[in-house]
XYZ file of N, CA and C in Angstrom:
870
model
N 40.973 125.998 181.568
C 40.299 125.136 181.379
C 39.388 124.552 180.817
N 39.891 124.222 179.420
C 39.654 123.803 178.850
C 40.966 122.303 178.153
N 41.549 122.977 178.572
C 42.855 122.120 179.019
C 43.069 120.853 180.229
N 42.222 121.278 181.367
C 42.160 120.795 182.230
C 40.878 119.444 181.555
N 40.213 120.196 180.739
C 38.616 119.132 180.596
C 39.284 117.871 180.051
N 40.748 118.149 178.502
C 40.681 117.462 177.851
C 42.142 116.040 178.539
N 42.779 116.494 179.616
C 43.879 115.767 180.706
C 42.628 115.061 180.835
N 41.459 115.407 181.970
C 40.746 114.713 182.335
C 39.253 113.618 181.256
N 39.464 114.145 180.214
C 38.989 113.101 179.217
C 40.027 112.391 178.436
N 40.794 112.224 178.976
C 41.924 111.924 177.268
C 41.606 110.481 179.526
N 42.384 111.013 180.460
C 42.768 109.518 180.869
C 41.364 108.774 181.427
N 40.747 109.664 181.557
C 38.791 108.647 181.408
C 38.634 107.184 180.495
N 39.105 108.107 178.719
C 39.581 106.681 177.920
C 40.756 105.541 178.003
N 41.310 105.989 179.302
C 41.745 105.198 179.839
C 41.229 103.892 180.312
N 40.884 104.343 182.085
C 40.844 104.422 182.721
C 38.587 103.324 182.660
N 38.370 104.805 181.921
C 37.021 104.498 181.298
C 36.199 102.756 179.915
N 36.838 101.938 180.064
C 37.128 101.951 178.448
C 35.221 101.793 178.143
N 34.999 102.303 176.935
C 33.604 102.616 175.474
C 34.041 103.631 176.117
N 33.647 104.919 177.463
C 32.544 105.987 177.757
C 33.616 106.719 176.390
N 35.056 107.322 175.900
C 34.868 107.813 175.392
C 35.889 106.782 174.153
N 35.733 107.718 172.668
C 36.985 107.109 172.381
C 38.665 107.673 171.815
N 39.097 106.282 172.566
C 41.190 106.202 172.407
C 41.121 107.225 171.506
N 41.878 108.223 172.303
C 42.776 109.045 170.882
C 41.425 110.619 170.402
N 40.459 110.222 171.371
C 39.876 111.717 170.838
C 39.688 112.685 171.971
N 40.585 112.843 172.342
C 40.584 113.948 173.565
C 39.610 115.056 172.447
N 39.689 116.455 173.709
C 38.636 117.229 173.193
C 39.341 118.298 172.551
N 38.945 119.354 171.188
C 39.521 119.988 170.657
C 40.319 119.009 169.603
N 40.158 117.827 169.995
C 41.800 117.606 169.385
C 41.181 116.561 167.804
N 39.902 117.044 167.488
C 39.485 115.946 166.385
C 38.375 117.213 166.225
N 38.015 117.114 164.922
C 36.696 118.225 164.249
C 35.119 116.646 163.553
N 35.971 115.527 164.104
C 35.416 114.286 163.848
C 35.256 113.705 164.803
N 33.287 113.678 165.501
C 32.582 113.080 166.447
C 33.209 111.507 166.641
N 34.166 111.212 167.259
C 34.007 108.993 167.183
C 33.509 109.224 168.167
N 32.841 109.610 169.878
C 32.084 109.040 171.043
C 31.618 108.048 171.181
N 31.468 106.892 171.528
C 29.961 106.356 172.422
C 29.146 106.716 172.417
N 27.657 105.615 171.888
C 26.494 106.273 172.801
C 26.375 105.469 174.071
N 25.574 106.118 174.237
C 25.573 106.981 176.092
C 24.796 105.419 175.997
N 25.032 105.165 177.280
C 24.037 103.460 177.901
C 23.004 104.164 179.073
N 21.998 103.438 178.928
C 21.433 103.825 180.477
C 21.662 102.914 181.204
N 22.186 103.838 182.405
C 22.762 102.594 183.809
C 23.937 103.139 184.047
N 24.409 103.159 182.527
C 25.378 103.301 182.601
C 26.282 104.591 183.903
N 27.491 104.149 184.383
C 28.404 105.151 185.348
C 29.444 106.068 184.317
N 29.214 107.235 184.605
C 30.040 108.271 183.995
C 30.083 109.779 185.230
N 31.450 109.629 184.099
C 32.273 110.837 185.350
C 32.035 111.880 184.571
N 32.335 112.938 185.304
C 32.534 114.346 184.620
C 33.371 114.532 183.462
N 32.966 114.719 182.572
C 34.176 114.993 181.242
C 34.024 114.316 180.557
N 32.767 112.982 180.661
C 32.700 112.124 179.782
C 32.413 112.957 178.718
N 31.866 111.838 177.222
C 31.818 112.525 175.898
C 30.380 111.542 175.332
N 30.010 111.321 174.909
C 28.901 110.536 174.797
C 28.011 111.035 173.144
N 27.270 109.626 173.115
C 26.679 109.968 171.558
C 25.319 110.045 172.661
N 23.889 111.077 171.298
C 22.701 109.930 171.832
C 21.491 110.958 171.388
N 21.379 110.126 170.449
C 19.371 110.509 169.597
C 20.159 110.973 168.464
N 21.922 111.501 168.230
C 22.475 112.151 167.118
C 23.454 113.395 166.971
N 22.917 113.997 168.989
C 23.983 114.326 169.043
C 25.074 114.402 170.582
N 26.161 114.939 170.338
C 26.984 114.981 171.526
C 26.644 115.903 172.411
N 27.001 115.186 173.684
C 26.967 115.224 175.366
C 28.416 115.145 176.229
N 28.388 116.192 176.883
C 30.096 116.119 177.212
C 29.000 116.122 179.217
N 29.545 115.218 180.621
C 28.969 115.104 181.192
C 29.980 116.155 182.226
N 28.555 117.823 182.485
C 29.344 118.672 183.994
C 29.394 117.639 185.052
N 28.496 117.031 185.469
C 28.667 115.815 187.174
C 28.799 114.929 186.500
N 29.159 114.092 187.682
C 29.370 112.881 187.490
C 27.764 112.286 187.853
N 27.199 111.076 187.191
C 26.039 110.056 187.663
C 26.208 109.334 186.633
N 25.006 108.328 187.539
C 24.782 106.943 187.539
C 23.663 106.708 185.395
N 23.905 107.915 184.719
C 23.420 107.218 183.637
C 22.775 107.795 183.025
N 21.989 109.023 183.882
C 21.175 109.538 183.425
C 20.710 110.303 181.734
N 19.373 110.167 181.665
C 19.900 110.862 179.999
C 19.713 111.861 180.048
N 20.674 112.124 178.732
C 21.096 113.574 178.349
C 20.060 114.455 178.169
N 19.805 114.105 177.585
C 17.920 115.087 177.603
C 16.666 115.711 178.461
N 17.269 114.798 179.763
C 16.213 114.814 180.013
C 17.420 115.446 181.322
N 18.337 114.962 182.730
C 18.497 115.010 183.183
C 19.859 116.434 182.292
N 19.487 117.070 182.172
C 20.155 118.728 181.928
C 20.916 119.281 182.889
N 20.928 118.852 184.026
C 22.364 119.380 184.920
C 23.025 118.887 184.854
N 23.245 117.160 184.589
C 24.327 116.703 184.582
C 24.932 116.355 182.888
N 24.285 117.031 182.625
C 24.724 116.945 180.445
C 25.070 117.953 180.212
N 26.282 118.037 178.897
C 25.927 120.022 178.263
C 25.997 119.785 176.854
N 25.641 120.358 176.100
C 25.170 120.209 174.599
C 26.676 120.137 174.273
N 27.554 119.041 173.227
C 29.308 119.149 172.785
C 29.344 119.213 171.425
N 30.356 120.374 171.155
C 30.296 120.385 169.416
C 31.810 119.719 169.499
N 31.936 119.004 168.352
C 33.483 118.960 167.817
C 34.705 119.713 168.135
N 34.759 120.787 167.911
C 35.778 121.608 168.139
C 36.158 122.580 169.150
N 35.419 120.943 170.882
C 35.241 120.710 171.763
C 35.108 121.878 172.680
N 33.550 122.125 172.181
C 33.388 123.220 173.347
C 31.493 122.471 173.386
N 30.949 123.928 174.471
C 29.449 123.344 175.022
C 28.183 124.491 173.918
N 27.745 123.990 173.924
C 26.334 124.979 172.043
C 25.995 125.706 173.484
N 25.996 126.939 172.362
C 24.830 127.521 173.608
C 23.709 128.918 172.366
N 24.366 129.124 171.259
C 23.606 129.866 170.458
C 23.674 131.302 171.465
N 23.576 131.786 172.341
C 23.403 133.073 173.059
C 23.980 134.623 171.757
N 22.704 135.261 172.247
C 23.744 136.057 170.802
C 24.348 137.367 171.730
N 24.234 137.412 173.418
C 24.983 138.236 174.362
C 26.137 137.033 173.997
N 27.380 138.212 174.488
C 28.937 137.321 174.907
C 29.466 138.029 176.110
N 30.040 137.431 176.639
C 30.339 137.094 178.560
C 30.593 139.403 177.975
N 31.624 139.985 177.531
C 31.699 140.826 177.630
C 30.683 141.558 178.146
N 29.940 141.495 176.914
C 29.085 142.586 176.410
C 28.389 142.513 178.306
N 28.057 141.341 178.615
C 26.641 140.461 179.927
C 28.051 141.438 180.113
N 28.451 140.928 181.611
C 29.519 142.367 181.977
C 28.721 143.951 181.965
N 29.132 143.741 180.625
C 28.852 145.645 180.403
C 27.764 145.199 181.012
N 26.134 144.595 181.254
C 25.184 144.855 181.371
C 24.730 144.989 182.059
N 25.503 144.688 183.273
C 25.483 143.704 184.679
C 27.485 144.154 186.040
N 27.613 145.288 185.487
C 28.815 145.532 186.423
C 28.943 145.558 187.894
N 27.468 145.805 188.296
C 27.374 145.361 190.146
C 27.259 143.794 189.544
N 27.126 142.883 189.564
C 25.989 142.229 189.218
C 26.931 140.513 191.383
N 26.446 139.931 190.960
C 26.954 139.289 192.074
C 28.129 138.126 191.385
N 28.715 138.073 192.341
C 29.491 137.331 191.320
C 29.094 135.604 191.518
N 27.970 134.980 191.827
C 27.304 133.983 191.722
C 26.837 133.529 190.096
N 26.808 134.617 190.066
C 25.436 135.033 188.717
C 26.557 134.606 187.871
N 27.322 133.590 186.880
C 27.988 133.982 186.236
C 27.667 133.742 185.069
N 28.327 133.814 183.969
C 28.134 134.075 182.524
C 28.762 132.589 181.769
N 28.741 131.319 182.421
C 29.444 130.562 182.464
C 27.827 129.841 183.296
N 27.368 129.796 184.166
C 25.946 129.469 184.310
C 25.280 129.445 183.520
N 25.388 130.731 183.692
C 23.859 131.080 182.496
C 24.114 130.606 181.046
N 25.629 130.212 179.940
C 25.144 130.119 178.915
C 25.128 128.042 178.915
N 25.352 127.578 180.052
C 25.008 126.136 180.192
C 23.117 125.663 181.020
N 22.766 126.792 181.194
C 22.345 126.544 181.233
C 21.243 126.320 180.405
N 21.615 127.326 179.146
C 20.509 127.271 178.251
C 20.883 126.022 177.605
N 21.626 124.955 177.472
C 21.517 124.682 176.511
C 20.288 123.113 177.250
N 19.890 123.750 177.802
C 18.628 123.006 178.866
C 17.153 122.989 177.429
N 17.242 124.365 176.670
C 16.205 125.205 176.385
C 16.343 125.998 174.507
N 16.621 124.767 174.155
C 18.270 125.852 173.383
C 17.118 126.392 172.161
N 16.047 126.348 172.320
C 14.947 127.723 171.632
C 15.538 128.739 172.161
N 16.007 129.263 173.261
C 15.731 129.463 174.466
C 16.571 131.457 172.706
N 15.999 132.191 172.422
C 17.354 133.142 172.197
C 18.057 132.628 171.238
N 17.597 131.534 170.426
C 17.515 130.648 169.527
C 16.937 129.821 167.967
N 15.168 131.432 167.989
C 14.865 130.509 167.300
C 13.760 132.255 166.643
N 13.775 131.906 165.236
C 13.639 133.369 164.334
C 15.074 134.102 163.680
N 14.659 135.525 163.224
C 15.768 135.566 162.930
C 16.750 136.776 163.550
N 17.228 137.338 163.531
C 19.200 137.478 164.600
C 18.033 137.976 165.375
N 17.505 139.627 164.601
C 16.586 140.585 165.385
C 16.089 140.137 166.289
N 14.545 138.949 166.141
C 14.171 137.865 166.791
C 14.599 137.792 168.024
N 16.045 137.703 167.897
C 16.847 135.868 168.671
C 17.633 137.240 169.862
N 18.225 138.549 169.245
C 18.237 140.048 170.466
C 17.871 139.767 170.562
N 16.389 140.358 170.871
C 15.334 140.567 171.889
C 15.227 139.807 172.701
N 14.390 138.374 172.468
C 14.854 137.449 173.384
C 15.412 137.719 174.530
N 17.128 137.936 173.703
C 17.709 137.676 174.617
C 17.667 138.952 175.592
N 17.624 140.409 175.336
C 17.269 141.300 175.883
C 16.178 141.128 176.363
N 15.839 140.993 176.206
C 14.345 140.922 177.279
C 14.152 140.308 178.328
N 14.646 139.046 177.963
C 14.591 137.920 179.662
C 16.654 138.638 180.680
N 16.797 139.707 179.859
C 17.572 140.351 180.941
C 16.691 141.745 181.028
N 16.373 141.736 180.510
C 16.445 142.771 180.817
C 14.994 142.949 182.693
N 14.262 141.705 182.501
C 13.088 141.131 182.726
C 14.246 140.382 184.850
N 15.224 139.527 184.131
C 15.608 139.082 185.089
C 17.081 140.098 185.844
N 17.103 141.704 185.544
C 17.722 142.918 186.008
C 16.480 143.023 187.093
N 16.022 143.412 186.725
C 14.047 144.258 187.558
C 14.140 143.253 188.580
N 13.998 141.724 188.384
C 13.807 140.563 189.536
C 15.432 141.010 190.338
N 16.077 141.416 189.990
C 17.569 140.880 190.864
C 17.916 142.296 191.841
N 17.326 143.337 190.689
C 18.771 144.649 190.954
C 19.816 144.799 190.616
N 19.425 144.350 189.054
C 20.671 144.030 188.981
C 22.075 143.037 188.442
N 20.846 141.660 189.352
C 21.606 140.609 189.570
C 22.506 140.463 190.401
N 21.825 141.186 191.134
C 22.423 141.182 192.529
C 22.203 140.216 194.406
N 20.340 140.077 194.473
C 20.049 139.192 194.744
C 19.820 138.037 194.347
N 20.418 137.283 195.101
C 20.783 135.626 194.905
C 19.103 134.662 194.944
N 17.955 135.959 197.103
C 17.429 135.083 196.879
C 16.242 136.699 198.194
N 14.670 136.363 197.962
C 13.950 137.982 198.139
C 14.447 138.198 200.060
N 14.590 139.007 200.025
C 14.708 140.281 201.072
C 14.429 140.024 201.758
N 12.813 140.327 201.453
C 11.862 140.423 203.135
C 11.472 138.764 203.636
N 12.541 138.405 205.123
C 11.714 137.694 205.117
C 11.107 136.844 205.126
N 9.632 137.920 205.637
C 8.518 138.282 206.341
C 7.470 136.997 205.420
N 8.111 137.522 204.321
C 7.225 136.374 203.229
C 7.377 134.674 203.208
N 8.535 134.304 203.782
C 8.526 133.033 203.343
C 7.783 132.489 203.861
N 7.127 132.467 205.021
C 5.794 131.757 205.115
C 4.652 131.300 204.460
N 4.174 132.250 203.358
C 3.631 132.425 202.041
C 3.802 131.408 201.248
N 4.651 130.685 201.899
C 5.013 130.496 199.584
C 4.891 128.522 200.479
N 4.796 128.315 200.615
C 4.102 127.155 201.118
C 3.237 126.827 201.203
N 2.955 126.000 200.745
C 1.176 125.357 200.529
C 0.898 123.821 201.017
N 0.575 123.232 202.170
C 0.686 122.308 202.951
C -0.220 120.945 203.097
N -1.342 122.330 201.523
C -2.216 121.462 201.537
C -2.004 120.388 200.161
N -1.388 120.368 199.498
C -0.868 120.578 198.071
C -0.937 119.455 198.809
N -1.054 117.854 197.633
C -0.465 116.360 197.707
C 1.080 116.577 198.224
N 1.914 116.897 197.569
C 3.844 117.143 197.652
C 4.152 117.700 199.518
N 3.057 118.565 199.650
C 3.646 119.248 200.943
C 4.736 120.066 200.567
N 5.402 120.466 201.690
C 6.741 121.248 201.402
C 7.677 120.580 202.456
N 8.362 119.396 201.866
C 9.111 118.450 202.210
C 9.701 119.450 203.232
N 10.813 120.841 202.381
C 12.512 121.357 202.721
C 12.015 122.184 204.453
N 10.190 121.675 204.174
C 9.568 122.937 205.825
C 9.480 124.040 204.674
N 8.628 124.095 206.590
C 7.574 125.570 205.771
C 8.001 126.980 205.426
N 9.055 127.196 205.575
C 9.646 128.759 204.824
C 10.813 128.066 204.333
N 10.866 127.143 203.017
C 12.252 126.893 202.012
C 11.746 127.483 201.041
N 10.289 128.021 200.854
C 10.461 127.754 199.333
C 9.911 130.184 198.585
N 10.723 130.579 200.059
C 11.084 132.375 199.760
C 11.133 131.606 197.814
N 11.258 133.424 196.901
C 12.421 133.616 195.698
C 13.778 133.355 195.650
N 14.059 133.193 194.977
C 15.589 132.263 194.817
C 15.887 132.544 192.951
N 17.139 133.387 192.724
C 17.706 133.472 191.393
C 16.623 134.495 190.300
N 16.982 134.155 188.737
C 17.238 134.911 188.090
C 15.637 135.919 188.722
N 14.436 135.028 188.265
C 12.977 135.326 188.220
C 12.356 135.189 189.346
N 13.935 134.910 190.719
C 12.709 134.581 191.291
C 11.520 133.578 191.671
N 11.927 131.993 191.902
C 11.469 131.111 191.496
C 10.591 131.527 192.961
N 9.643 131.322 193.626
C 8.759 131.137 194.155
C 7.626 129.935 195.159
N 6.802 129.682 195.705
C 5.998 128.777 195.743
C 6.311 127.276 195.994
N 5.497 126.546 197.111
C 6.259 124.733 197.214
C 6.129 123.975 195.018
N 4.383 124.889 195.245
C 4.092 124.401 193.713
C 5.352 124.559 192.671
N 5.599 125.445 192.719
C 6.570 125.745 191.191
C 7.849 125.638 190.802
N 8.770 125.460 192.582
C 9.609 124.165 192.978
C 9.975 122.935 192.839
N 8.749 122.399 192.584
C 8.590 121.027 192.238
C 8.271 120.978 190.977
N 6.945 122.147 189.987
C 6.774 121.853 188.557
C 8.317 121.756 187.140
N 9.492 122.987 188.152
C 10.835 123.245 187.878
C 11.486 120.951 188.152
N 11.380 121.381 188.795
C 12.130 120.290 189.937
C 11.733 118.674 189.087
N 10.776 118.365 188.951
C 10.213 117.414 188.055
C 10.877 117.609 186.567
N 10.255 119.103 185.963
C 10.597 119.544 184.576
C 12.488 119.179 184.139
N 12.867 119.571 185.422
C 14.575 119.977 185.132
C 15.055 118.929 185.106
N 14.150 117.624 186.719
C 15.359 116.117 186.520
C 16.684 116.837 187.970
N 15.517 117.279 189.050
C 16.655 118.616 189.470
C 15.996 118.330 191.379
N 16.084 118.568 191.804
C 15.011 117.723 193.693
C 14.911 118.522 194.474
N 14.166 120.564 193.556
C 14.310 120.926 193.635
C 13.186 120.777 195.253
N 12.105 120.377 195.411
C 10.816 120.284 196.043
C 11.745 120.116 197.695
N 13.047 118.997 197.989
C 13.482 118.819 198.822
C 13.931 119.432 199.049
N 15.529 119.894 197.965
C 16.294 120.602 197.672
C 16.553 122.854 197.475
N 15.838 122.878 197.934
C 15.612 124.411 197.057
C 16.088 125.053 196.764
N 16.930 125.087 197.780
C 18.777 125.738 198.659
C 19.275 125.210 197.753
N 19.439 124.560 196.558
C 20.007 124.756 195.004
C 19.800 125.199 194.160
N 19.348 125.680 194.405
C 19.320 127.619 193.354
C 19.709 128.207 194.317
N 19.644 128.334 195.392
C 20.699 129.652 195.743
C 22.167 129.722 195.828
N 23.171 128.056 195.858
C 24.145 128.089 195.765
C 25.026 127.719 194.683
N 23.287 127.109 193.523
C 24.798 126.405 192.019
C 23.845 127.348 190.268
N 24.576 128.358 190.150
C 25.064 129.162 189.768
C 23.808 128.390 188.424
N 23.814 127.317 187.747
C 24.127 126.985 186.523
C 22.123 126.220 186.807
N 22.157 125.692 187.691
C 20.754 124.843 188.042
C 19.827 126.870 188.502
N 20.417 127.006 189.262
C 19.446 129.438 189.109
C 19.420 129.588 187.536
N 20.010 129.278 187.534
C 19.743 130.449 185.477
C 18.756 129.681 185.293
N 18.422 127.919 184.712
C 17.200 126.931 184.704
C 16.318 127.117 185.066
N 15.585 127.638 186.466
C 14.475 127.807 187.054
C 14.457 129.043 185.957
N 15.125 129.649 185.932
C 15.179 130.946 185.382
C 13.978 130.504 183.607
N 15.091 129.603 183.055
C 14.782 129.917 181.980
C 13.568 128.636 181.440
N 13.272 127.744 182.913
C 12.090 126.760 182.966
C 11.172 128.217 182.815
N 10.838 128.749 183.525
C 9.758 129.899 183.591
C 9.873 130.194 182.382
N 10.681 130.913 182.463
C 10.306 131.821 180.900
C 9.943 131.036 179.553
N 10.706 129.562 179.687
C 10.692 128.671 178.422
C 9.206 128.204 178.582
N 8.564 128.192 179.575
C 7.392 126.629 179.923
C 5.984 127.119 180.577
N 6.131 128.186 181.112
C 5.566 129.352 182.025
C 4.799 130.519 181.810
N 3.181 129.559 181.282
C 2.215 130.961 181.497
C 2.124 132.673 182.378
N 2.957 131.827 183.525
C 2.555 132.799 185.290
C 1.026 133.884 184.880
N 0.909 134.704 185.715
C -0.531 135.138 185.267
C -0.030 136.265 184.083
N 0.253 135.583 182.706
C -0.469 135.861 181.069
C -1.097 134.329 180.370
N -1.184 135.022 179.475
C -1.787 134.003 178.692
C -0.361 133.142 177.467
N 0.585 133.692 177.341
C 0.970 132.960 176.539
C 2.728 132.559 177.709
N 3.302 131.950 176.774
C 5.163 131.814 177.768
C 5.655 133.540 177.103
N 6.585 133.366 178.341
C 7.403 135.241 177.393
C 8.411 134.365 175.992
N 8.735 133.443 176.127
C 9.371 133.055 174.610
C 8.717 133.207 173.570
N 7.107 132.341 173.953
C 6.470 132.354 172.806
C 5.638 134.047 173.027
N 5.994 135.301 173.171
C 5.591 136.373 173.230
C 6.542 137.306 172.903
N 8.071 136.458 172.338
C 8.811 137.147 171.717
C 8.838 137.267 170.649
N 9.111 135.153 170.445
C 9.323 135.270 169.466
C 8.192 135.221 167.973
N 6.769 134.843 168.223
C 6.042 135.330 167.810
C 5.222 137.014 167.678
N 6.217 137.794 168.604
C 6.070 139.567 167.939
C 4.845 139.562 168.292
N 4.292 138.975 169.338
C 3.722 139.802 170.724
C 4.036 141.303 171.578
N 5.949 140.919 171.815
C 5.872 141.864 171.847
C 6.713 141.934 173.739
N 7.142 143.171 174.046
C 7.685 143.089 175.249
C 6.671 142.786 176.284
N 6.244 144.164 176.489
C 5.104 143.983 177.176
C 3.978 142.580 178.009
N 4.196 141.786 176.534
C 3.707 140.362 177.349
C 4.120 139.439 177.944
N 6.071 139.509 178.382
C 6.762 139.553 179.306
C 6.656 139.663 180.588
N 6.827 140.769 180.496
C 6.071 141.709 181.785
C 4.309 140.553 182.406
N 3.791 140.422 181.907
C 2.522 140.388 182.185
C 2.758 138.604 183.060
N 3.279 138.200 181.903
C 3.036 136.916 182.033
C 4.332 136.617 183.635
N 4.911 136.997 183.712
C 6.034 137.421 184.950
C 5.266 138.099 186.235
N 4.530 139.260 185.576
C 4.120 139.833 187.524
C 2.410 140.227 187.422
N 1.866 139.990 185.707
C 0.077 140.258 185.557
C 0.474 141.448 185.581
N -0.735 141.093 186.956
C -1.520 142.292 187.278
C -1.481 143.077 188.655
N -0.315 142.778 189.501
C 0.058 143.639 190.415
C 1.096 144.698 189.898
N 1.942 144.903 188.424
C 2.304 145.378 187.546
C 1.257 146.212 186.397
N 0.829 145.989 185.366
C 0.303 145.581 184.247
C -0.901 146.535 185.310
N -1.819 146.811 183.587
C -2.943 147.784 183.484
C -3.415 148.484 184.811
N -1.908 149.132 184.782
C -1.905 150.501 185.863
C -1.505 150.061 187.653
N -0.625 149.421 187.454
C -1.051 148.383 188.881
C -0.377 149.074 189.733
N 1.713 148.772 188.706
C 2.708 149.096 188.923
C 3.403 149.926 188.030
N 2.802 151.311 186.949
C 3.742 151.553 185.604
C 4.855 152.432 186.400
N 5.599 152.236 187.078
C 7.264 152.736 187.668
C 7.643 151.599 187.617
N 7.003 150.553 188.276
C 8.281 149.436 188.099
C 8.454 148.840 186.233
N 6.942 148.644 185.555
C 6.969 148.570 184.293
C 7.796 149.081 183.244
N 7.887 150.899 183.608
C 9.247 151.928 182.963
C 10.163 151.204 183.535
N 10.327 151.548 184.111
C 12.108 150.068 184.567
C 12.207 149.144 183.675
N 11.553 148.316 183.295
C 11.304 146.971 182.802
C 11.953 147.264 181.551
N 11.030 148.419 181.238
C 10.992 148.464 179.681
C 12.089 149.270 178.602
N 13.241 150.325 180.452
C 14.381 151.074 180.089
C 15.367 149.983 180.286
N 15.549 149.107 180.852
C 16.161 148.210 181.291
C 16.494 147.217 179.457
N 15.187 147.240 178.950
C 14.726 146.311 177.583
C 15.731 147.264 176.589
N 15.341 149.103 176.554
C 15.881 149.354 175.493
C 17.324 149.471 175.971
N 17.602 149.407 176.505
C 19.387 149.583 177.064
C 19.918 148.255 176.210
N 19.227 147.219 177.068
C 19.982 146.478 176.475
C 19.925 145.809 174.667
N 18.747 146.354 174.001
C 19.125 145.641 172.810
C 19.247 147.179 172.122
N 19.624 148.224 172.193
C 20.479 149.332 172.203
C 21.897 148.921 171.766
N 22.401 147.657 172.889
C 23.314 147.120 172.887
C 23.969 146.014 171.985
N 22.924 145.451 171.940
C 22.302 144.288 170.439
C 22.326 144.778 169.362
N 22.183 146.270 169.434
C 21.960 146.722 168.153
C 21.285 146.180 167.275
N 19.585 146.422 168.078
C 18.692 146.067 166.918
C 17.366 147.013 167.960
N 17.121 147.076 167.229
C 15.161 148.468 167.865
C 14.983 147.209 169.262
N 13.100 147.764 169.821
C 13.470 147.281 171.046
C 11.455 146.583 170.017
N 11.525 146.933 168.790
C 9.561 146.424 168.698
C 8.921 147.408 169.064
N 7.508 146.413 169.100
C 6.425 147.032 169.603
C 5.614 146.344 170.532
N 4.241 147.253 171.442
C 4.305 146.396 171.916
C 4.824 146.382 173.520
N 5.438 147.622 173.875
C 6.496 147.963 175.107
C 6.235 147.308 176.526
N 5.023 148.075 176.495
C 4.265 148.065 177.882
C 2.676 146.899 178.082
N 2.072 146.784 179.501
C 1.346 146.278 179.860
C 0.002 146.825 180.090
């Protein structure tokens, strides 16, 4: 795959002047010399640009979208020829954690999505980073039955997620905003908020979350890193500020599971978290329950 990208970039350098420097093929040098991103200029998959002191590679064709706003279209790029994520879980360990996962939930989709939230599992010391990665994956494991389910099983719930009284309504239809993805994004207001944050048309095309692995992972990371949900803090802040795994459960499912709401569900999440931290070689820390 990397060789294919190298060929694409080399061809683009010849066919699209000013997009990449001639002779600077992917992985061929340790010093980046790519040209600055230009707003409104058309970029094709494989183009590499410099933006605000960092480098980005186009994951999809786009008409000059910002690399740090429209993160679906761009990935951070390093001069050794690869995307960056800093994620402490290797692909082999990911596969060990989810032996029965649906092929839709790819490791590459996850690492691509992480570029939208570079602080995720990359804040604090190594133990904190690994605990956050384990906490995220443990909750994802619970929400999807081990990364098996892409969308909500109970179709009877689908109409309850449309709130037509909101100004933007339900343009994709009254039954379109059911749970999807690793943290089961649901309700039209969440699709609207995630759409705005990620620069994706999720309100009008919520099916992207069940069709594109990176998009699906990005919605989960959007919630994890930016939403307090039913709690008082984001799940990311709970882990990096040593508030404990229990606070991530509260953020995701609040009183439905916490305060004795459903102790068996809480126990299942904690069990997965203990297992994943063990695989990563760190202790789970305190405050595991909510």
